[in-house]
Amino acid sequence: MKKKQIVILIAFLPVIPLLTGCWTLVAAGAGAYGGYKMKENGYTLQNPITKERKSNK
């Protein structure tokens, strides 16, 4: 039983660094999607983030 756990652990350890890149891509994609949805609702990327106002001219 102990040998089986050690073999599984040794097989799983090299995979962990590969997963960190995937989580980075997921977070970047979520941020891009959030920015896209905010732009659809009229927000702009300024400092501070504000909603565009339509001029009455």
mmCIF file with all atom_site columns, C-alpha atoms in Angstrom:
data_model
loop_
_atom_site.group_PDB
_atom_site.id
_atom_site.type_symbol
_atom_site.label_atom_id
_atom_site.label_alt_id
_atom_site.label_comp_id
_atom_site.label_asym_id
_atom_site.label_entity_id
_atom_site.label_seq_id
_atom_site.pdbx_PDB_ins_code
_atom_site.Cartn_x
_atom_site.Cartn_y
_atom_site.Cartn_z
_atom_site.occupancy
_atom_site.B_iso_or_equiv
_atom_site.pdbx_formal_charge
_atom_site.auth_seq_id
_atom_site.auth_comp_id
_atom_site.auth_asym_id
_atom_site.auth_atom_id
_atom_site.pdbx_PDB_model_num
ATOM 1  C CA . MET A 1 1  ? 0.000   0.000  0.000   1.00 0.00 ? 1  MET A CA 1
ATOM 2  C CA . LYS A 1 2  ? 2.770   2.439  0.887   1.00 0.00 ? 2  LYS A CA 1
ATOM 3  C CA . LYS A 1 3  ? 4.633   1.727  -2.370  1.00 0.00 ? 3  LYS A CA 1
ATOM 4  C CA . LYS A 1 4  ? 1.541   2.481  -4.407  1.00 0.00 ? 4  LYS A CA 1
ATOM 5  C CA . GLN A 1 5  ? 1.128   5.885  -2.731  1.00 0.00 ? 5  GLN A CA 1
ATOM 6  C CA . ILE A 1 6  ? 4.787   6.742  -3.349  1.00 0.00 ? 6  ILE A CA 1
ATOM 7  C CA . VAL A 1 7  ? 4.511   5.779  -7.029  1.00 0.00 ? 7  VAL A CA 1
ATOM 8  C CA . ILE A 1 8  ? 1.384   7.910  -7.428  1.00 0.00 ? 8  ILE A CA 1
ATOM 9  C CA . LEU A 1 9  ? 3.099   10.846 -5.717  1.00 0.00 ? 9  LEU A CA 1
ATOM 10 C CA . ILE A 1 10 ? 6.180   10.551 -7.944  1.00 0.00 ? 10 ILE A CA 1
ATOM 11 C CA . ALA A 1 11 ? 3.955   10.401 -11.031 1.00 0.00 ? 11 ALA A CA 1
ATOM 12 C CA . PHE A 1 12 ? 1.925   13.439 -9.946  1.00 0.00 ? 12 PHE A CA 1
ATOM 13 C CA . LEU A 1 13 ? 4.741   15.787 -8.856  1.00 0.00 ? 13 LEU A CA 1
ATOM 14 C CA . PRO A 1 14 ? 6.030   16.656 -12.372 1.00 0.00 ? 14 PRO A CA 1
ATOM 15 C CA . VAL A 1 15 ? 2.495   17.642 -13.403 1.00 0.00 ? 15 VAL A CA 1
ATOM 16 C CA . ILE A 1 16 ? 2.123   20.386 -10.765 1.00 0.00 ? 16 ILE A CA 1
ATOM 17 C CA . PRO A 1 17 ? 4.363   22.986 -12.501 1.00 0.00 ? 17 PRO A CA 1
ATOM 18 C CA . LEU A 1 18 ? 2.467   22.457 -15.741 1.00 0.00 ? 18 LEU A CA 1
ATOM 19 C CA . LEU A 1 19 ? -0.837  23.306 -14.061 1.00 0.00 ? 19 LEU A CA 1
ATOM 20 C CA . THR A 1 20 ? 0.363   26.702 -12.840 1.00 0.00 ? 20 THR A CA 1
ATOM 21 C CA . GLY A 1 21 ? 0.576   27.990 -16.415 1.00 0.00 ? 21 GLY A CA 1
ATOM 22 C CA . CYS A 1 22 ? -2.958  26.827 -17.076 1.00 0.00 ? 22 CYS A CA 1
ATOM 23 C CA . TRP A 1 23 ? -4.297  28.759 -14.086 1.00 0.00 ? 23 TRP A CA 1
ATOM 24 C CA . THR A 1 24 ? -2.499  31.881 -15.322 1.00 0.00 ? 24 THR A CA 1
ATOM 25 C CA . LEU A 1 25 ? -4.186  31.538 -18.710 1.00 0.00 ? 25 LEU A CA 1
ATOM 26 C CA . VAL A 1 26 ? -7.575  31.005 -17.089 1.00 0.00 ? 26 VAL A CA 1
ATOM 27 C CA . ALA A 1 27 ? -7.165  34.146 -14.966 1.00 0.00 ? 27 ALA A CA 1
ATOM 28 C CA . ALA A 1 28 ? -6.050  36.207 -17.976 1.00 0.00 ? 28 ALA A CA 1
ATOM 29 C CA . GLY A 1 29 ? -8.998  34.967 -20.003 1.00 0.00 ? 29 GLY A CA 1
ATOM 30 C CA . ALA A 1 30 ? -11.434 35.805 -17.215 1.00 0.00 ? 30 ALA A CA 1
ATOM 31 C CA . GLY A 1 31 ? -10.006 39.319 -16.953 1.00 0.00 ? 31 GLY A CA 1
ATOM 32 C CA . ALA A 1 32 ? -10.261 39.850 -20.697 1.00 0.00 ? 32 ALA A CA 1
ATOM 33 C CA . TYR A 1 33 ? -13.852 38.643 -20.719 1.00 0.00 ? 33 TYR A CA 1
ATOM 34 C CA . GLY A 1 34 ? -14.718 40.938 -17.810 1.00 0.00 ? 34 GLY A CA 1
ATOM 35 C CA . GLY A 1 35 ? -13.197 43.903 -19.632 1.00 0.00 ? 35 GLY A CA 1
ATOM 36 C CA . TYR A 1 36 ? -15.119 43.029 -22.779 1.00 0.00 ? 36 TYR A CA 1
ATOM 37 C CA . LYS A 1 37 ? -18.415 42.843 -20.884 1.00 0.00 ? 37 LYS A CA 1
ATOM 38 C CA . MET A 1 38 ? -17.695 46.161 -19.143 1.00 0.00 ? 38 MET A CA 1
ATOM 39 C CA . LYS A 1 39 ? -17.035 47.794 -22.533 1.00 0.00 ? 39 LYS A CA 1
ATOM 40 C CA . GLU A 1 40 ? -20.383 46.462 -23.771 1.00 0.00 ? 40 GLU A CA 1
ATOM 41 C CA . ASN A 1 41 ? -22.082 48.218 -20.841 1.00 0.00 ? 41 ASN A CA 1
ATOM 42 C CA . GLY A 1 42 ? -20.419 51.553 -21.629 1.00 0.00 ? 42 GLY A CA 1
ATOM 43 C CA . TYR A 1 43 ? -17.453 51.545 -19.262 1.00 0.00 ? 43 TYR A CA 1
ATOM 44 C CA . THR A 1 44 ? -14.024 52.712 -20.388 1.00 0.00 ? 44 THR A CA 1
ATOM 45 C CA . LEU A 1 45 ? -10.569 51.815 -19.126 1.00 0.00 ? 45 LEU A CA 1
ATOM 46 C CA . GLN A 1 46 ? -9.505  55.097 -17.595 1.00 0.00 ? 46 GLN A CA 1
ATOM 47 C CA . ASN A 1 47 ? -8.171  56.021 -14.208 1.00 0.00 ? 47 ASN A CA 1
ATOM 48 C CA . PRO A 1 48 ? -10.572 55.864 -12.409 1.00 0.00 ? 48 PRO A CA 1
ATOM 49 C CA . ILE A 1 49 ? -12.864 53.574 -14.396 1.00 0.00 ? 49 ILE A CA 1
ATOM 50 C CA . THR A 1 50 ? -15.901 55.567 -15.436 1.00 0.00 ? 50 THR A CA 1
ATOM 51 C CA . LYS A 1 51 ? -18.988 55.018 -17.525 1.00 0.00 ? 51 LYS A CA 1
ATOM 52 C CA . GLU A 1 52 ? -19.149 56.890 -20.825 1.00 0.00 ? 52 GLU A CA 1
ATOM 53 C CA . ARG A 1 53 ? -21.638 59.714 -20.875 1.00 0.00 ? 53 ARG A CA 1
ATOM 54 C CA . LYS A 1 54 ? -23.522 60.684 -23.978 1.00 0.00 ? 54 LYS A CA 1
ATOM 55 C CA . SER A 1 55 ? -23.296 64.383 -24.757 1.00 0.00 ? 55 SER A CA 1
ATOM 56 C CA . ASN A 1 56 ? -26.495 66.364 -25.275 1.00 0.00 ? 56 ASN A CA 1
ATOM 57 C CA . LYS A 1 57 ? -25.182 68.611 -28.078 1.00 0.00 ? 57 LYS A CA 1
#
